[in-house]
Amino acid sequence: MNHKTLHHQIILIFFTFAGMLPLFFGCIPKDDDKHTNGIILLEKPATDWEKEAFPLGNGSLGCMVFGGVEEERIQFNVDNLWTGDENLTGDYAAPGMGMYQNFGNLYVALDARSPATKYRRELNISTAVCRVAYQQDGTEFIRETFCSHPDKVIVSRMTASAKGKYSGRMRLAGAHGEETSAQSNRLTFTGTLDNGLEYEAQVLVEVEGGTIRKEGDSLVFSGCDNLTIILAAGTSYIMDHDRKWKGEHPHALVTRQADRAAKQSWSKLLTVHVKDHQLLYNRVEIDLGRTEETQIDLPTDQRLQAIRNGKVDPDMDELLFQYGRYLLIACSRPGTLPANLQGLWNDRNDPPWHGDYHSNINLQMNYWHAESANLAECHTPLFDLLTESLVPFRKATKLSYGDDIRGFTMRTSHNPFGGMGWKWNIPASAWYAQHFWEHYAFGRDKKYLERVAYPYLKEVCNYWEDRLKELPDGRLVAPNGWSPEHGPTEDGVSYDQQIIWDLFSNTIEAAEELGEDKDYSKKLAGMRSRLVGPKIGKWGQLQEWMEDLDDPEDQHRHVSHMFAVYPGRQISLSKTPGFAKAAAVSLKARGFGTVVGWGNAWKTALWARLLDAESAYTYYHKEVSANAFPNLWNGCWPGRVFQIDGNFGITAGAIEMLLQSHAGEIHLLPALPEAWATGSVKGLCARGGFEVDMEWNEGNLKSAIIFSTKGGTCKVRIQDKVIDLTLKPREKRKLTKF
Ligand code: FUC
């Protein structure tokens, strides 16, 4: 062996070892169980951003990886690159409402032109790494891309089994016609939107072997063994109303993030990233049955096609379930903006519905699973934005409802500057209040309840104290309501009435928990008892309006009068069986309606609450068989445009099938369908600060472990049997006899 070969061998051993380090530290699962690894696989590069590219994200920065052989394209976003402002007039079309913007694209064109073989592009949702592999002229090429939360950058590494195989050109293109400047191994563009928001993106490239140099506004690399690409991007947005939502120019921060990441080794960046992701992701494990090997080995698009043709694939049900968790981790972390209609992924400057926050189901659904799927910290961006937006929300409310009104209400859509658009959706602030309450109900953090949740709940109650209208018989109604998004505008719409009931109930419980405001709670309880309540109409249905107007042929996609069943708790089979049965009549009549991803997700959860396992599963399955794109993103009416609420809502719906805790009990396997007859789950959360593991066989619960984070009592229900438990903080109890 000559000197040079020995040198190569040492380098090879070193890199093989370095690449395996994460395995030794146990943070990357070995590929030994493809049934649980969570891989979305496609055997061709993406040509369609929405349906085929793979999403990565660190909460604020995110990207879509295309995996082209001749040219890699990484389209990227930062969650707060928005036009618009506080938009107090609420004109949806006006520039003030603004739109979520595309940031740009990185293109890496490669010189080799022969066709690729053995092409595989996979997104491993348990490591949050996208991997592209193919062979070309006898060389194996591998690209691995991830978006690191700890290091705040996108990292992409391109390697090959032979030396000097990478030659080509790299281009960074902003989405607003910016000029890109190139330095020796760095590309940069900056810009300013019409609303004054400044932004910048940088790409920094490290090569081994070969050369890299600038040429015009691009980087040209030649004969490189491998490339490590770091992409950092940011804006001057800050979530601070007092500072007019704007802080410093992002140049210094973006430069620091890129430089700091470039100083670290690839394997270090990867190890830290995977560990961070798995700290959240690994909290929940699920097994809903076993898919045949021949089916599981298929690329995801073919696998979906086989399911459409009747193939049974419980591993796909698991994958979709975990994908809802993966996506939330990727687009909603403490300190970021909440997940918008597309999470944070967007390739347009005029995205569907402005890429906004929709308050009549969509933003709420984005967070339905946050607590129960053990991702409570991912819920906090919602509270941060809503709290920071209070000043403009109050101002806009007064402008429309008069200076004397206290509290605030909301329109149907809103942006990251507290600006709102389109029609008023009067119970929206109360529906959001449910999320503030649920974060406490699950986590039992009294400080949070006192400082964050309770003031919000009370302020929304103030609005309704001033706004509710008394009927001649003394009952109270919300005036001029609208059941999203159809029918007349009138008083006492069920959607409004049910959400106000929920708000008053949660506020009363919050006051009790804090030992505060006894008289005020009494006042709320008095008002709650006077609210016009649920009604059963002439065809046995749960009425959507105060008058008996429901048309049994109406298959509108919204089922807003079901709020009381889910996500509310006013109606349940155990406490109000008559209304629960009426809800089932209405739900059946609504049918499948238009193909709406979020609608199927909601109906899954509703049927689960009504303890109808097979109907719940029908809708869950519909999400897999009819609404999933090849990248498993969920499609929404009209035209099956991608909307992320369906992905999140279906995870929430599945949890309602396995575990419920809204009615004062922890109900184990309340709506287990035939399709999931044998399985197990670990780490689901229940209200009261409990975590639940379960194993079941042929429809029967084998064992359950109840873990209490804070200590306390609970009732555990298994079918008709109820077990009382008292647990100390961090105590676990295993139940085996039912
Ligand atoms: C609601 C729904 C639509 C869509 C939009 C973003 O208005 O009725 O289907 O999901 O939000």
CSV table of N, CA and C in Angstrom, one decimal, residues 238-357:
chain,number,residue,atom,x,y,z
A,238,ILE,N,-40.1,40.8,15.3
A,238,ILE,CA,-40.1,40.3,16.7
A,238,ILE,C,-41.5,40.3,17.2
A,239,MET,N,-41.8,39.4,18.1
A,239,MET,CA,-43.2,39.3,18.5
A,239,MET,C,-43.4,40.2,19.7
A,240,ASP,N,-43.4,41.5,19.3
A,240,ASP,CA,-43.5,42.6,20.4
A,240,ASP,C,-44.3,43.7,19.8
A,241,HIS,N,-45.5,43.8,20.3
A,241,HIS,CA,-46.4,44.9,19.8
A,241,HIS,C,-45.8,46.3,20.1
A,242,ASP,N,-45.2,46.4,21.3
A,242,ASP,CA,-44.7,47.7,21.7
A,242,ASP,C,-43.6,48.2,20.8
A,243,ARG,N,-42.9,47.3,20.2
A,243,ARG,CA,-41.8,47.7,19.3
A,243,ARG,C,-42.3,47.6,17.8
A,244,LYS,N,-43.5,47.7,17.7
A,244,LYS,CA,-44.1,47.7,16.3
A,244,LYS,C,-43.7,46.4,15.5
A,245,TRP,N,-43.5,45.3,16.2
A,245,TRP,CA,-43.2,44.0,15.7
A,245,TRP,C,-41.9,43.9,14.9
A,246,LYS,N,-41.1,45.0,15.1
A,246,LYS,CA,-39.8,44.9,14.3
A,246,LYS,C,-38.6,45.2,15.2
A,247,GLY,N,-37.5,44.4,15.0
A,247,GLY,CA,-36.3,44.6,15.8
A,247,GLY,C,-35.2,44.9,14.8
A,248,GLU,N,-34.0,44.3,15.2
A,248,GLU,CA,-32.8,44.6,14.4
A,248,GLU,C,-32.8,44.0,13.0
A,249,HIS,N,-32.0,44.5,12.2
A,249,HIS,CA,-31.7,43.9,10.9
A,249,HIS,C,-31.1,42.5,11.1
A,250,PRO,N,-31.5,41.4,10.4
A,250,PRO,CA,-31.1,40.1,10.8
A,250,PRO,C,-29.6,39.8,10.3
A,251,HIS,N,-28.9,40.7,9.7
A,251,HIS,CA,-27.6,40.4,9.1
A,251,HIS,C,-26.7,39.7,10.1
A,252,ALA,N,-26.5,40.4,11.3
A,252,ALA,CA,-25.5,39.9,12.2
A,252,ALA,C,-25.9,38.5,12.7
A,253,LEU,N,-27.1,38.3,13.0
A,253,LEU,CA,-27.6,37.0,13.6
A,253,LEU,C,-27.4,35.9,12.5
A,254,VAL,N,-27.8,36.2,11.3
A,254,VAL,CA,-27.8,35.2,10.3
A,254,VAL,C,-26.3,34.8,10.0
A,255,THR,N,-25.4,35.8,10.0
A,255,THR,CA,-24.0,35.6,9.7
A,255,THR,C,-23.4,34.7,10.9
A,256,ARG,N,-23.8,35.1,12.1
A,256,ARG,CA,-23.3,34.3,13.3
A,256,ARG,C,-23.8,32.8,13.2
A,257,GLN,N,-25.1,32.7,12.8
A,257,GLN,CA,-25.6,31.3,12.8
A,257,GLN,C,-24.9,30.5,11.7
A,258,ALA,N,-24.7,31.1,10.6
A,258,ALA,CA,-24.0,30.3,9.5
A,258,ALA,C,-22.6,30.0,9.9
A,259,ASP,N,-21.9,31.0,10.4
A,259,ASP,CA,-20.5,30.8,10.7
A,259,ASP,C,-20.3,29.8,11.8
A,260,ARG,N,-21.1,29.9,12.8
A,260,ARG,CA,-21.0,29.0,14.0
A,260,ARG,C,-21.3,27.5,13.5
A,261,ALA,N,-22.3,27.3,12.7
A,261,ALA,CA,-22.6,26.0,12.2
A,261,ALA,C,-21.4,25.5,11.3
A,262,ALA,N,-20.8,26.4,10.5
A,262,ALA,CA,-19.8,25.9,9.6
A,262,ALA,C,-18.5,25.5,10.3
A,263,LYS,N,-18.4,26.0,11.5
A,263,LYS,CA,-17.2,25.6,12.3
A,263,LYS,C,-17.3,24.2,12.9
A,264,GLN,N,-18.5,23.7,12.9
A,264,GLN,CA,-18.7,22.3,13.5
A,264,GLN,C,-18.7,21.2,12.5
A,265,SER,N,-18.4,20.0,13.0
A,265,SER,CA,-18.3,18.9,12.0
A,265,SER,C,-19.8,18.5,11.7
A,266,TRP,N,-19.9,17.9,10.5
A,266,TRP,CA,-21.2,17.4,10.1
A,266,TRP,C,-21.8,16.5,11.1
A,267,SER,N,-21.0,15.5,11.6
A,267,SER,CA,-21.5,14.5,12.5
A,267,SER,C,-22.0,15.1,13.8
A,268,LYS,N,-21.3,16.2,14.3
A,268,LYS,CA,-21.7,16.9,15.5
A,268,LYS,C,-23.0,17.6,15.3
A,269,LEU,N,-23.2,18.3,14.2
A,269,LEU,CA,-24.4,19.0,13.9
A,269,LEU,C,-25.6,18.0,13.8
A,270,LEU,N,-25.3,16.8,13.1
A,270,LEU,CA,-26.3,15.8,13.0
A,270,LEU,C,-26.7,15.2,14.3
A,271,THR,N,-25.7,14.9,15.1
A,271,THR,CA,-26.0,14.2,16.4
A,271,THR,C,-26.8,15.1,17.3
A,272,VAL,N,-26.4,16.4,17.4
A,272,VAL,CA,-27.2,17.4,18.2
A,272,VAL,C,-28.6,17.6,17.7
A,273,HIS,N,-28.7,17.6,16.4
A,273,HIS,CA,-30.1,17.8,15.8
A,273,HIS,C,-31.0,16.6,16.1
A,274,VAL,N,-30.5,15.4,15.9
A,274,VAL,CA,-31.3,14.2,16.1
A,274,VAL,C,-31.7,14.1,17.5
A,275,LYS,N,-30.7,14.3,18.4
A,275,LYS,CA,-31.0,14.3,19.8
A,275,LYS,C,-32.2,15.2,20.2
A,276,ASP,N,-32.1,16.4,19.7
A,276,ASP,CA,-33.1,17.4,20.0
A,276,ASP,C,-34.4,17.0,19.5
A,277,HIS,N,-34.5,16.5,18.3
A,277,HIS,CA,-35.8,16.1,17.7
A,277,HIS,C,-36.3,14.9,18.5
A,278,GLN,N,-35.5,14.0,18.8
A,278,GLN,CA,-36.0,12.8,19.5
A,278,GLN,C,-36.4,13.0,20.9
A,279,LEU,N,-35.9,14.1,21.5
A,279,LEU,CA,-36.4,14.4,22.9
A,279,LEU,C,-37.9,14.6,22.9
A,280,LEU,N,-38.4,15.1,21.8
A,280,LEU,CA,-39.8,15.3,21.7
A,280,LEU,C,-40.5,14.1,21.0
A,281,TYR,N,-39.9,13.8,19.9
A,281,TYR,CA,-40.6,12.7,19.0
A,281,TYR,C,-40.7,11.4,19.8
A,282,ASN,N,-39.7,11.0,20.5
A,282,ASN,CA,-39.7,9.7,21.1
A,282,ASN,C,-40.6,9.5,22.3
A,283,ARG,N,-41.2,10.6,22.7
A,283,ARG,CA,-42.1,10.5,23.9
A,283,ARG,C,-43.3,9.6,23.6
A,284,VAL,N,-43.7,9.5,22.3
A,284,VAL,CA,-44.9,8.6,22.0
A,284,VAL,C,-44.5,7.5,21.0
A,285,GLU,N,-44.8,6.3,21.4
A,285,GLU,CA,-44.6,5.2,20.5
A,285,GLU,C,-46.0,4.5,20.2
A,286,ILE,N,-46.2,4.1,19.0
A,286,ILE,CA,-47.5,3.5,18.7
A,286,ILE,C,-47.3,2.3,17.7
A,287,ASP,N,-48.1,1.3,18.0
A,287,ASP,CA,-48.2,0.1,17.2
A,287,ASP,C,-49.6,-0.3,17.0
A,288,LEU,N,-50.1,-0.2,15.7
A,288,LEU,CA,-51.5,-0.4,15.5
A,288,LEU,C,-51.7,-1.7,14.7
A,289,GLY,N,-50.7,-2.5,14.6
A,289,GLY,CA,-50.8,-3.8,13.8
A,289,GLY,C,-49.6,-3.9,12.9
A,290,ARG,N,-49.5,-5.0,12.2
A,290,ARG,CA,-48.4,-5.3,11.3
A,290,ARG,C,-48.7,-5.3,9.9
A,291,THR,N,-48.0,-4.5,9.1
A,291,THR,CA,-48.2,-4.5,7.6
A,291,THR,C,-47.3,-5.6,7.0
A,292,GLU,N,-47.8,-6.2,5.9
A,292,GLU,CA,-47.0,-7.2,5.2
A,292,GLU,C,-45.8,-6.6,4.7
A,293,GLU,N,-44.7,-7.3,4.7
A,293,GLU,CA,-43.4,-6.8,4.2
A,293,GLU,C,-43.4,-6.3,2.8
A,294,THR,N,-44.2,-7.0,1.9
A,294,THR,CA,-44.2,-6.6,0.5
A,294,THR,C,-44.9,-5.2,0.4
A,295,GLN,N,-45.8,-4.9,1.2
A,295,GLN,CA,-46.5,-3.6,1.2
A,295,GLN,C,-45.6,-2.5,1.8
A,296,ILE,N,-45.0,-2.9,2.9
A,296,ILE,CA,-44.2,-1.8,3.6
A,296,ILE,C,-43.0,-1.4,2.8
A,297,ASP,N,-42.5,-2.3,2.0
A,297,ASP,CA,-41.3,-2.0,1.2
A,297,ASP,C,-41.6,-1.1,0.0
A,298,LEU,N,-42.9,-0.9,-0.4
A,298,LEU,CA,-43.2,-0.1,-1.5
A,298,LEU,C,-42.9,1.3,-1.2
A,299,PRO,N,-42.6,2.1,-2.3
A,299,PRO,CA,-42.5,3.6,-2.1
A,299,PRO,C,-43.9,4.1,-1.7
A,300,THR,N,-43.9,5.2,-1.0
A,300,THR,CA,-45.2,5.7,-0.3
A,300,THR,C,-46.3,5.9,-1.3
A,301,ASP,N,-46.0,6.4,-2.5
A,301,ASP,CA,-47.1,6.7,-3.5
A,301,ASP,C,-47.8,5.4,-3.9
A,302,GLN,N,-46.9,4.3,-4.1
A,302,GLN,CA,-47.5,3.0,-4.5
A,302,GLN,C,-48.2,2.4,-3.4
A,303,ARG,N,-47.7,2.6,-2.2
A,303,ARG,CA,-48.3,2.1,-1.0
A,303,ARG,C,-49.7,2.7,-0.8
A,304,LEU,N,-49.8,4.0,-1.0
A,304,LEU,CA,-51.1,4.6,-0.9
A,304,LEU,C,-52.1,4.1,-2.0
A,305,GLN,N,-51.5,3.8,-3.2
A,305,GLN,CA,-52.4,3.3,-4.2
A,305,GLN,C,-52.9,1.9,-3.9
A,306,ALA,N,-52.0,1.1,-3.3
A,306,ALA,CA,-52.4,-0.2,-2.9
A,306,ALA,C,-53.5,-0.1,-1.8
A,307,ILE,N,-53.4,0.8,-0.9
A,307,ILE,CA,-54.4,1.0,0.1
A,307,ILE,C,-55.7,1.4,-0.5
A,308,ARG,N,-55.7,2.3,-1.5
A,308,ARG,CA,-56.9,2.7,-2.2
A,308,ARG,C,-57.5,1.5,-2.9
A,309,ASN,N,-56.7,0.5,-3.3
A,309,ASN,CA,-57.2,-0.7,-3.9
A,309,ASN,C,-57.6,-1.8,-2.8
A,310,GLY,N,-57.6,-1.4,-1.6
A,310,GLY,CA,-58.1,-2.3,-0.6
A,310,GLY,C,-57.1,-3.0,0.3
A,311,LYS,N,-55.8,-2.7,0.1
A,311,LYS,CA,-54.7,-3.3,0.9
A,311,LYS,C,-54.8,-2.8,2.4
A,312,VAL,N,-54.6,-3.7,3.3
A,312,VAL,CA,-54.6,-3.3,4.7
A,312,VAL,C,-53.2,-2.9,5.1
A,313,ASP,N,-53.1,-1.8,5.8
A,313,ASP,CA,-51.7,-1.3,6.1
A,313,ASP,C,-51.7,-0.5,7.4
A,314,PRO,N,-51.7,-1.2,8.5
A,314,PRO,CA,-51.8,-0.5,9.8
A,314,PRO,C,-50.5,0.4,10.1
A,315,ASP,N,-49.4,-0.1,9.5
A,315,ASP,CA,-48.2,0.7,9.6
A,315,ASP,C,-48.4,2.1,9.0
A,316,MET,N,-49.1,2.2,8.0
A,316,MET,CA,-49.4,3.5,7.3
A,316,MET,C,-50.3,4.4,8.3
A,317,ASP,N,-51.2,3.7,9.0
A,317,ASP,CA,-52.0,4.5,10.0
A,317,ASP,C,-51.0,5.1,11.1
A,318,GLU,N,-50.1,4.2,11.5
A,318,GLU,CA,-49.1,4.7,12.5
A,318,GLU,C,-48.3,5.9,11.9
A,319,LEU,N,-47.8,5.7,10.7
A,319,LEU,CA,-47.0,6.7,10.1
A,319,LEU,C,-47.7,8.1,10.0
A,320,LEU,N,-49.0,8.0,9.6
A,320,LEU,CA,-49.8,9.2,9.5
A,320,LEU,C,-50.0,9.9,10.9
A,321,PHE,N,-50.2,9.0,11.9
A,321,PHE,CA,-50.3,9.5,13.3
A,321,PHE,C,-49.0,10.2,13.7
A,322,GLN,N,-47.9,9.6,13.5
A,322,GLN,CA,-46.6,10.2,14.0
A,322,GLN,C,-46.2,11.4,13.1
A,323,TYR,N,-46.7,11.4,11.9
A,323,TYR,CA,-46.4,12.5,11.0
A,323,TYR,C,-47.0,13.8,11.5
A,324,GLY,N,-48.2,13.7,12.1
A,324,GLY,CA,-48.8,14.9,12.8
A,324,GLY,C,-48.0,15.4,13.9
A,325,ARG,N,-47.3,14.5,14.6
A,325,ARG,CA,-46.4,14.9,15.7
A,325,ARG,C,-45.1,15.5,15.1
A,326,TYR,N,-44.6,14.8,14.1
A,326,TYR,CA,-43.3,15.3,13.4
A,326,TYR,C,-43.5,16.7,12.9
A,327,LEU,N,-44.6,16.9,12.2
A,327,LEU,CA,-44.9,18.2,11.6
A,327,LEU,C,-45.0,19.4,12.6
A,328,LEU,N,-45.6,19.0,13.7
A,328,LEU,CA,-45.8,20.1,14.8
A,328,LEU,C,-44.4,20.4,15.4
A,329,ILE,N,-43.6,19.4,15.6
A,329,ILE,CA,-42.2,19.6,16.1
A,329,ILE,C,-41.5,20.5,15.1
A,330,ALA,N,-41.7,20.3,13.8
A,330,ALA,CA,-41.0,21.0,12.8
A,330,ALA,C,-41.5,22.4,12.6
A,331,CYS,N,-42.7,22.8,13.0
A,331,CYS,CA,-43.2,24.1,12.7
A,331,CYS,C,-43.7,24.9,13.9
A,332,SER,N,-43.5,24.4,15.1
A,332,SER,CA,-44.1,25.1,16.2
A,332,SER,C,-43.3,24.8,17.5
A,333,ARG,N,-42.3,25.6,17.8
A,333,ARG,CA,-41.4,25.4,18.9
A,333,ARG,C,-41.5,26.7,19.8
A,334,PRO,N,-41.2,26.6,21.1
A,334,PRO,CA,-41.3,27.8,21.9
A,334,PRO,C,-40.5,28.9,21.3
A,335,GLY,N,-41.1,30.1,21.2
A,335,GLY,CA,-40.4,31.3,20.7
A,335,GLY,C,-40.7,31.5,19.2
A,336,THR,N,-41.3,30.6,18.5
A,336,THR,CA,-41.6,30.8,17.1
A,336,THR,C,-43.1,31.3,17.0
A,337,LEU,N,-43.5,31.5,15.7
A,337,LEU,CA,-44.9,31.8,15.5
A,337,LEU,C,-45.6,30.4,15.5
A,338,PRO,N,-46.9,30.5,15.8
A,338,PRO,CA,-47.7,29.2,15.7
A,338,PRO,C,-47.7,28.7,14.2
A,339,ALA,N,-48.2,27.5,14.1
A,339,ALA,CA,-48.3,26.9,12.8
A,339,ALA,C,-49.4,27.5,12.0
A,340,ASN,N,-49.2,28.0,10.8
A,340,ASN,CA,-50.2,28.7,10.0
A,340,ASN,C,-50.9,27.6,9.2
A,341,LEU,N,-51.7,28.0,8.2
A,341,LEU,CA,-52.5,27.1,7.4
A,341,LEU,C,-51.7,26.0,6.7
A,342,GLN,N,-50.4,26.4,6.5
A,342,GLN,CA,-49.5,25.4,5.8
A,342,GLN,C,-48.3,25.1,6.8
A,343,GLY,N,-48.5,25.2,8.1
A,343,GLY,CA,-47.5,25.0,9.0
A,343,GLY,C,-46.5,26.2,8.9
A,344,LEU,N,-45.4,26.0,8.2
A,344,LEU,CA,-44.5,27.1,7.9
A,344,LEU,C,-44.0,27.0,6.4
A,345,TRP,N,-44.6,26.0,5.7
A,345,TRP,CA,-44.0,25.7,4.3
A,345,TRP,C,-44.9,26.4,3.3
A,346,ASN,N,-44.3,27.2,2.4
A,346,ASN,CA,-45.0,27.9,1.4
A,346,ASN,C,-44.1,28.3,0.3
A,347,ASP,N,-44.5,28.0,-0.9
A,347,ASP,CA,-43.6,28.4,-2.1
A,347,ASP,C,-44.2,29.5,-2.9
A,348,ARG,N,-45.2,30.2,-2.3
A,348,ARG,CA,-45.8,31.3,-3.1
A,348,ARG,C,-45.8,32.6,-2.3
A,349,ASN,N,-45.9,33.7,-3.0
A,349,ASN,CA,-46.1,35.0,-2.3
A,349,ASN,C,-47.6,35.4,-2.2
A,350,ASP,N,-48.4,34.5,-2.8
A,350,ASP,CA,-49.9,34.7,-2.6
A,350,ASP,C,-50.5,33.3,-2.3
A,351,PRO,N,-50.1,32.8,-1.2
A,351,PRO,CA,-50.6,31.4,-0.8
A,351,PRO,C,-52.1,31.3,-0.6
A,352,PRO,N,-52.7,30.1,-0.7
A,352,PRO,CA,-54.1,30.0,-0.5
A,352,PRO,C,-54.5,30.6,0.9
A,353,TRP,N,-55.5,31.4,0.9
A,353,TRP,CA,-56.0,32.0,2.1
A,353,TRP,C,-54.9,32.8,2.8
A,354,HIS,N,-54.0,33.4,2.1
A,354,HIS,CA,-52.9,34.2,2.6
A,354,HIS,C,-51.9,33.5,3.5
A,355,GLY,N,-52.1,32.2,3.6
A,355,GLY,CA,-51.3,31.4,4.5
A,355,GLY,C,-51.4,31.9,5.9
A,356,ASP,N,-52.7,32.2,6.3
A,356,ASP,CA,-52.9,32.9,7.5
A,356,ASP,C,-53.3,32.0,8.7
A,357,TYR,N,-53.7,32.6,9.8
A,357,TYR,CA,-54.3,31.9,10.9
A,357,TYR,C,-55.8,32.0,10.8
